[in-house]
Structure formats: C-alpha cells, structure tokens
PDB file of C-alpha atoms in Angstrom:
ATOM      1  CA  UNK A   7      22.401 -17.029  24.685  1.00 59.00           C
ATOM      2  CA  UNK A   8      19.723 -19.129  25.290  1.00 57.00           C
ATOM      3  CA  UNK A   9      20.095 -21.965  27.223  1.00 62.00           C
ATOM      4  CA  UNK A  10      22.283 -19.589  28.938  1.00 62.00           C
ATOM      5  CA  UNK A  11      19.569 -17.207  29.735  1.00 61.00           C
ATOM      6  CA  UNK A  12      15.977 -16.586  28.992  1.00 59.00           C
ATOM      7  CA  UNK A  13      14.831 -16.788  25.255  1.00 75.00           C
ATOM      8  CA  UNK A  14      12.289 -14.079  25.663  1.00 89.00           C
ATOM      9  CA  UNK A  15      13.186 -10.525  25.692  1.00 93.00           C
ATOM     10  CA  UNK A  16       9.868  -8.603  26.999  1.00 95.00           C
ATOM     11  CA  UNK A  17       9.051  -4.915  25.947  1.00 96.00           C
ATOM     12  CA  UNK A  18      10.809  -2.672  28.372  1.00 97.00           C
ATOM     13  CA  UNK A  19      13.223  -5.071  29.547  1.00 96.00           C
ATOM     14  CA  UNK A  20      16.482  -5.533  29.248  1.00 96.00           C
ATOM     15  CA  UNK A  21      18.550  -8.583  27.356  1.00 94.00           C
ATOM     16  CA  UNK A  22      20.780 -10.380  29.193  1.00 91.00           C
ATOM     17  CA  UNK A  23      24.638 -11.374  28.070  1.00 89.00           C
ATOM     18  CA  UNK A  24      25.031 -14.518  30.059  1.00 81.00           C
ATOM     19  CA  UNK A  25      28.824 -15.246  29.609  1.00 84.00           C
ATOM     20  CA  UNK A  26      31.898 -12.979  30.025  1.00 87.00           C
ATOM     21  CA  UNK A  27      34.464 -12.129  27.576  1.00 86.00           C
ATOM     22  CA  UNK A  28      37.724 -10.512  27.644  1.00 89.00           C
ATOM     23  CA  UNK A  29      38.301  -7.971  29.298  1.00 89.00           C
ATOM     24  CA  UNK A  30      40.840  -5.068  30.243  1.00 87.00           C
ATOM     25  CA  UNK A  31      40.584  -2.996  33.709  1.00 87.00           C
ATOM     26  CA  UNK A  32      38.165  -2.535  36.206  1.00 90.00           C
ATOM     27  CA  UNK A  33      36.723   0.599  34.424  1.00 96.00           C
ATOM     28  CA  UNK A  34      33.956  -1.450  32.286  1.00 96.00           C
ATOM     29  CA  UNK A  35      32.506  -4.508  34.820  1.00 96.00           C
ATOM     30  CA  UNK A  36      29.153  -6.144  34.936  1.00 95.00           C
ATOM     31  CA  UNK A  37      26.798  -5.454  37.571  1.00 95.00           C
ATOM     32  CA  UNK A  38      24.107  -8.041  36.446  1.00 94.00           C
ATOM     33  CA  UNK A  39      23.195 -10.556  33.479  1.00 91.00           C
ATOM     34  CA  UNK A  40      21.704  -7.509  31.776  1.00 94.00           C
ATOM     35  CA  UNK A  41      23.280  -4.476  33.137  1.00 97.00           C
ATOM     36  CA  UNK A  42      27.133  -2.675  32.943  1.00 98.00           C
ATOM     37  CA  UNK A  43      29.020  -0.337  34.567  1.00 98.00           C
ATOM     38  CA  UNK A  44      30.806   2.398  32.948  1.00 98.00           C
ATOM     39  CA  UNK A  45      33.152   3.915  36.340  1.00 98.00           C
ATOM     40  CA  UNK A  46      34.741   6.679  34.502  1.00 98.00           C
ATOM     41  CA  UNK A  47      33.487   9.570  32.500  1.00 98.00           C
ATOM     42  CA  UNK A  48      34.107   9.326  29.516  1.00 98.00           C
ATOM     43  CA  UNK A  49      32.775   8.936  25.798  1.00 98.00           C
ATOM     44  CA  UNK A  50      32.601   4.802  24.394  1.00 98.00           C
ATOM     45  CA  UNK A  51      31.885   3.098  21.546  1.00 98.00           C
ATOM     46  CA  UNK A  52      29.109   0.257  22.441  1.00 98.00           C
ATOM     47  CA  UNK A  53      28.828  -2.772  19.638  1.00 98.00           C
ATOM     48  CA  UNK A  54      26.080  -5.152  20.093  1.00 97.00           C
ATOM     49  CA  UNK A  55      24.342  -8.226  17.864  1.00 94.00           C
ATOM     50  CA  UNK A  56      21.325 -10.333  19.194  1.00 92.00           C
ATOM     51  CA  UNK A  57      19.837 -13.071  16.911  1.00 88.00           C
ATOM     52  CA  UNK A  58      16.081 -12.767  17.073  1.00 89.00           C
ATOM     53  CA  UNK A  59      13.527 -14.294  15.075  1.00 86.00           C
ATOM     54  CA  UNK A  60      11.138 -11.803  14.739  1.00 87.00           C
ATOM     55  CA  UNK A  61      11.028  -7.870  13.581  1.00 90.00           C
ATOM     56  CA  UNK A  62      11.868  -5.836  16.309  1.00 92.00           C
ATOM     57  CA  UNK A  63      14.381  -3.281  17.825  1.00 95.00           C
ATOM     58  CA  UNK A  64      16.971  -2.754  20.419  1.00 97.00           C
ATOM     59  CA  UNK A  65      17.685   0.501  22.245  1.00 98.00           C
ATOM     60  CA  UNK A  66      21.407   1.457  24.086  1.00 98.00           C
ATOM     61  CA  UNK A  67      20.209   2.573  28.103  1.00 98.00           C
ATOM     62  CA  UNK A  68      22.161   4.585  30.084  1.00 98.00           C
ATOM     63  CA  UNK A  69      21.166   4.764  33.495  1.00 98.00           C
ATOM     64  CA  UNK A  70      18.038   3.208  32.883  1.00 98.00           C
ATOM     65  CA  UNK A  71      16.767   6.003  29.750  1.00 98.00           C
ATOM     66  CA  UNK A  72      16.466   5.294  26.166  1.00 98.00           C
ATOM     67  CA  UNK A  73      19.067   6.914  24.217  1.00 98.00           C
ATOM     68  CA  UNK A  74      16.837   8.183  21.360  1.00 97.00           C
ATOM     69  CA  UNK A  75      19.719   8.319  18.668  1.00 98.00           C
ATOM     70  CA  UNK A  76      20.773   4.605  19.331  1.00 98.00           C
ATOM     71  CA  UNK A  77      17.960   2.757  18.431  1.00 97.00           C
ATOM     72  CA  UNK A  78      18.558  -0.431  15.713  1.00 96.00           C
ATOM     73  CA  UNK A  79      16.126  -2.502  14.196  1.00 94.00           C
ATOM     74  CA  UNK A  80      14.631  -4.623  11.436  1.00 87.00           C
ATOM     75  CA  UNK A  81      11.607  -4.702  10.063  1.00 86.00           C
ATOM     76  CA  UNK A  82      11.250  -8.572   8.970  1.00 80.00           C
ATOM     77  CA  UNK A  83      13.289 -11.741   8.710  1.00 71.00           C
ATOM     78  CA  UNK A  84      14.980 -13.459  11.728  1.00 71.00           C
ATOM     79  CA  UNK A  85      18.246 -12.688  11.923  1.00 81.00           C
ATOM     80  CA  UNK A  86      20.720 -10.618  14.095  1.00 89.00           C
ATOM     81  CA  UNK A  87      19.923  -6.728  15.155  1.00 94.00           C
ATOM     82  CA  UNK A  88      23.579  -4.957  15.372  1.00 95.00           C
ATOM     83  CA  UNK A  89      23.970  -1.443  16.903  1.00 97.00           C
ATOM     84  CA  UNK A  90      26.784   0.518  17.100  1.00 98.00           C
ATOM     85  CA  UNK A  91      27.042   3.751  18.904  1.00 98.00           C
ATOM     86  CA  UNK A  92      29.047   6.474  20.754  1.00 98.00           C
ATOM     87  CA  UNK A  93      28.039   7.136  24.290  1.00 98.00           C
ATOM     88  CA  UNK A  94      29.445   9.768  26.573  1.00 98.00           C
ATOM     89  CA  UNK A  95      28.783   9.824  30.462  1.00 98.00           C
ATOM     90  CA  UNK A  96      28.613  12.734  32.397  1.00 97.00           C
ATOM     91  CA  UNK A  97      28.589  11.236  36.390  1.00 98.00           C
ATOM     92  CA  UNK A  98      30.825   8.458  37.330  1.00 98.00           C
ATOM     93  CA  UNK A  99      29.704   4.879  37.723  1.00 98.00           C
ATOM     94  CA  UNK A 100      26.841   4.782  34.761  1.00 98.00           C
ATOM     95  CA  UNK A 101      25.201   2.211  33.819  1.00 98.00           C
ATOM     96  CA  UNK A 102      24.949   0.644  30.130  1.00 98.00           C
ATOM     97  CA  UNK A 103      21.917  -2.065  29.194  1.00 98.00           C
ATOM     98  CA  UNK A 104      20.909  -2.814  25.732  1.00 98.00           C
ATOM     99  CA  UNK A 105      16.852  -3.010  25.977  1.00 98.00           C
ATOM    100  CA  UNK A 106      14.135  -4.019  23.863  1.00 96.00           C
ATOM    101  CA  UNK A 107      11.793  -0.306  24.172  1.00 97.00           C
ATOM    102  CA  UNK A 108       8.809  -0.503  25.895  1.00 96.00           C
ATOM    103  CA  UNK A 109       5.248   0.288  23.849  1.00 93.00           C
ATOM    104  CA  UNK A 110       5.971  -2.561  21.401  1.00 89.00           C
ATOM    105  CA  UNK A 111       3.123  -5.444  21.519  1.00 86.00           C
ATOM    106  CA  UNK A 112       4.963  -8.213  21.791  1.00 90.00           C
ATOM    107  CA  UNK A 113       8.073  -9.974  23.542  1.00 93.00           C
ATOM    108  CA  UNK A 114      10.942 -10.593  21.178  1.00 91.00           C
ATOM    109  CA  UNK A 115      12.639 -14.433  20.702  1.00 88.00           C
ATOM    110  CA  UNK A 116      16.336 -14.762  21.040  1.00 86.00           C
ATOM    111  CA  UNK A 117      17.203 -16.979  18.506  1.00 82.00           C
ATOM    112  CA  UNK A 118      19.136 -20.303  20.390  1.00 75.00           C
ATOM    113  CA  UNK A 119      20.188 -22.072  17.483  1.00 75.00           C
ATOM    114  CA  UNK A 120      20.768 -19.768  14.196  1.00 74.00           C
ATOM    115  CA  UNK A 121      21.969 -21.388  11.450  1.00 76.00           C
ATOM    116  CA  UNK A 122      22.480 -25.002  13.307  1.00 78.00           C
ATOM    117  CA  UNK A 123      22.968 -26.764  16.258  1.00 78.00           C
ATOM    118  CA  UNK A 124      24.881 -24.984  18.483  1.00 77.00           C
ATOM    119  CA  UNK A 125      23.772 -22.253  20.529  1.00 76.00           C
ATOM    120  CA  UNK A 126      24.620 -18.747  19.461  1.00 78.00           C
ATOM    121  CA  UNK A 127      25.754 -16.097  21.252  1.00 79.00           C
ATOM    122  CA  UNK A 128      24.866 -12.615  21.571  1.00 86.00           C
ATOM    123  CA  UNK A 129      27.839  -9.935  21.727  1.00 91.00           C
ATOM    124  CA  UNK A 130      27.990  -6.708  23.509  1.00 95.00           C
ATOM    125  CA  UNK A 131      31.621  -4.650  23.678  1.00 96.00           C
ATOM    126  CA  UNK A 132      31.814  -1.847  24.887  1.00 97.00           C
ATOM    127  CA  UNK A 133      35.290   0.442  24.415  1.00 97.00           C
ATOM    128  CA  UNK A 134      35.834   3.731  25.804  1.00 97.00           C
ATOM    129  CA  UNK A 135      37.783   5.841  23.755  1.00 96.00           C
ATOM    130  CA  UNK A 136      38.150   8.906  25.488  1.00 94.00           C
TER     131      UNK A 136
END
C-alpha cells in the first residue's frame, strides 16, 4: 500500500492492490491496480484486509455493482477492515474490485505505516472453488 499507490480511497471508488502475489493459472489475472478478472464461471471465495484509519466500509464489486451481502466494516478505531465472501459468476470474464460504497461523506485513509515503520500491505485473494 501506500507509497505504492494512493493513500486515499474516495467514496465510490475502488482500492487499488499495487503489488502481485502468487499466483496459479491464467483463470484469476489483473486487469488494473484496482480491478480483476474472474475468466471462468464459477463460484470463489474472495479474502480481503485494508488498514484504514478511520470508520468506514468496503464492498466486494462484480462487474462494477455492489454486492449487497458482502459489505464489511467498522464503526471506529483505525485498524484493518477484512471481508470474506463467496461469489459466483454467471458470464465469463467478470470482473472483481473491492470498493469503498458511494453515499458515504468522506474519503477513507489507507493506513501506510500500521504499527511501525514499514509500509503495510493490503491483501486481496481470491480462490475459486467450484
């Protein structure tokens, strides 16, 4: 995270995951700092933390809508947001971002250095499973 990328996360956009990890296949890839594509149908389990030092919440995207039943939060304290979620697809080549939701007043700070001084990183891993 941040240098690596932005520290702000706006309402209605999306956060980025600057670095790549692992990785098995060509069926999961990344199409852009903030965005993932899923090539199969299928149904996946999608794990993410972001360090942020306000209240706030995150929200799984697919295809660029909200999925309703996958959004995490906290209400106070700066620490990580985790999600963890099962998404199916139903169209090949779908694409996964993790967003903060539009409507909420302010942007929200990804934390840089939590805890000390070396930057922190933000994880997203996504598995399909079926």
């Amino acid at each position: 995270m941040p240098p690596d990328n932005a520290a702000t996360v706006a309402p209605g956009a999306d956060v980025s995951f600057s670095q790549d990890g692992p990785n098995s296949g060509a069926d999961i890839s990344r199409i852009g700092p903030d965005s993932f594509n899923l090539a199969q149908i299928g149904t996946y389990q999608i794990l993410f933390e972001v360090s942020v030092d306000e209240k706030g919440q995150l929200v799984l995207t697919l295809n660029g809508e909200n999925l309703a039943y996958t959004v995490f939060g906290r209400a106070t304290g700066a620490s990580q947001i985790v999600g963890m979620a099962i998404v199916s697809t139903t169209v090949i080549n779908s694409v996964l971002t993790v967003r903060y939701p539009a409507g909420n007043a302010t942007a929200i700070t990804v934390t840089p250095l939590a805890g000390g001084t070396h930057p922190v990183s933000a994880h997203l891993i996504i598995t399909q499973i079926a």
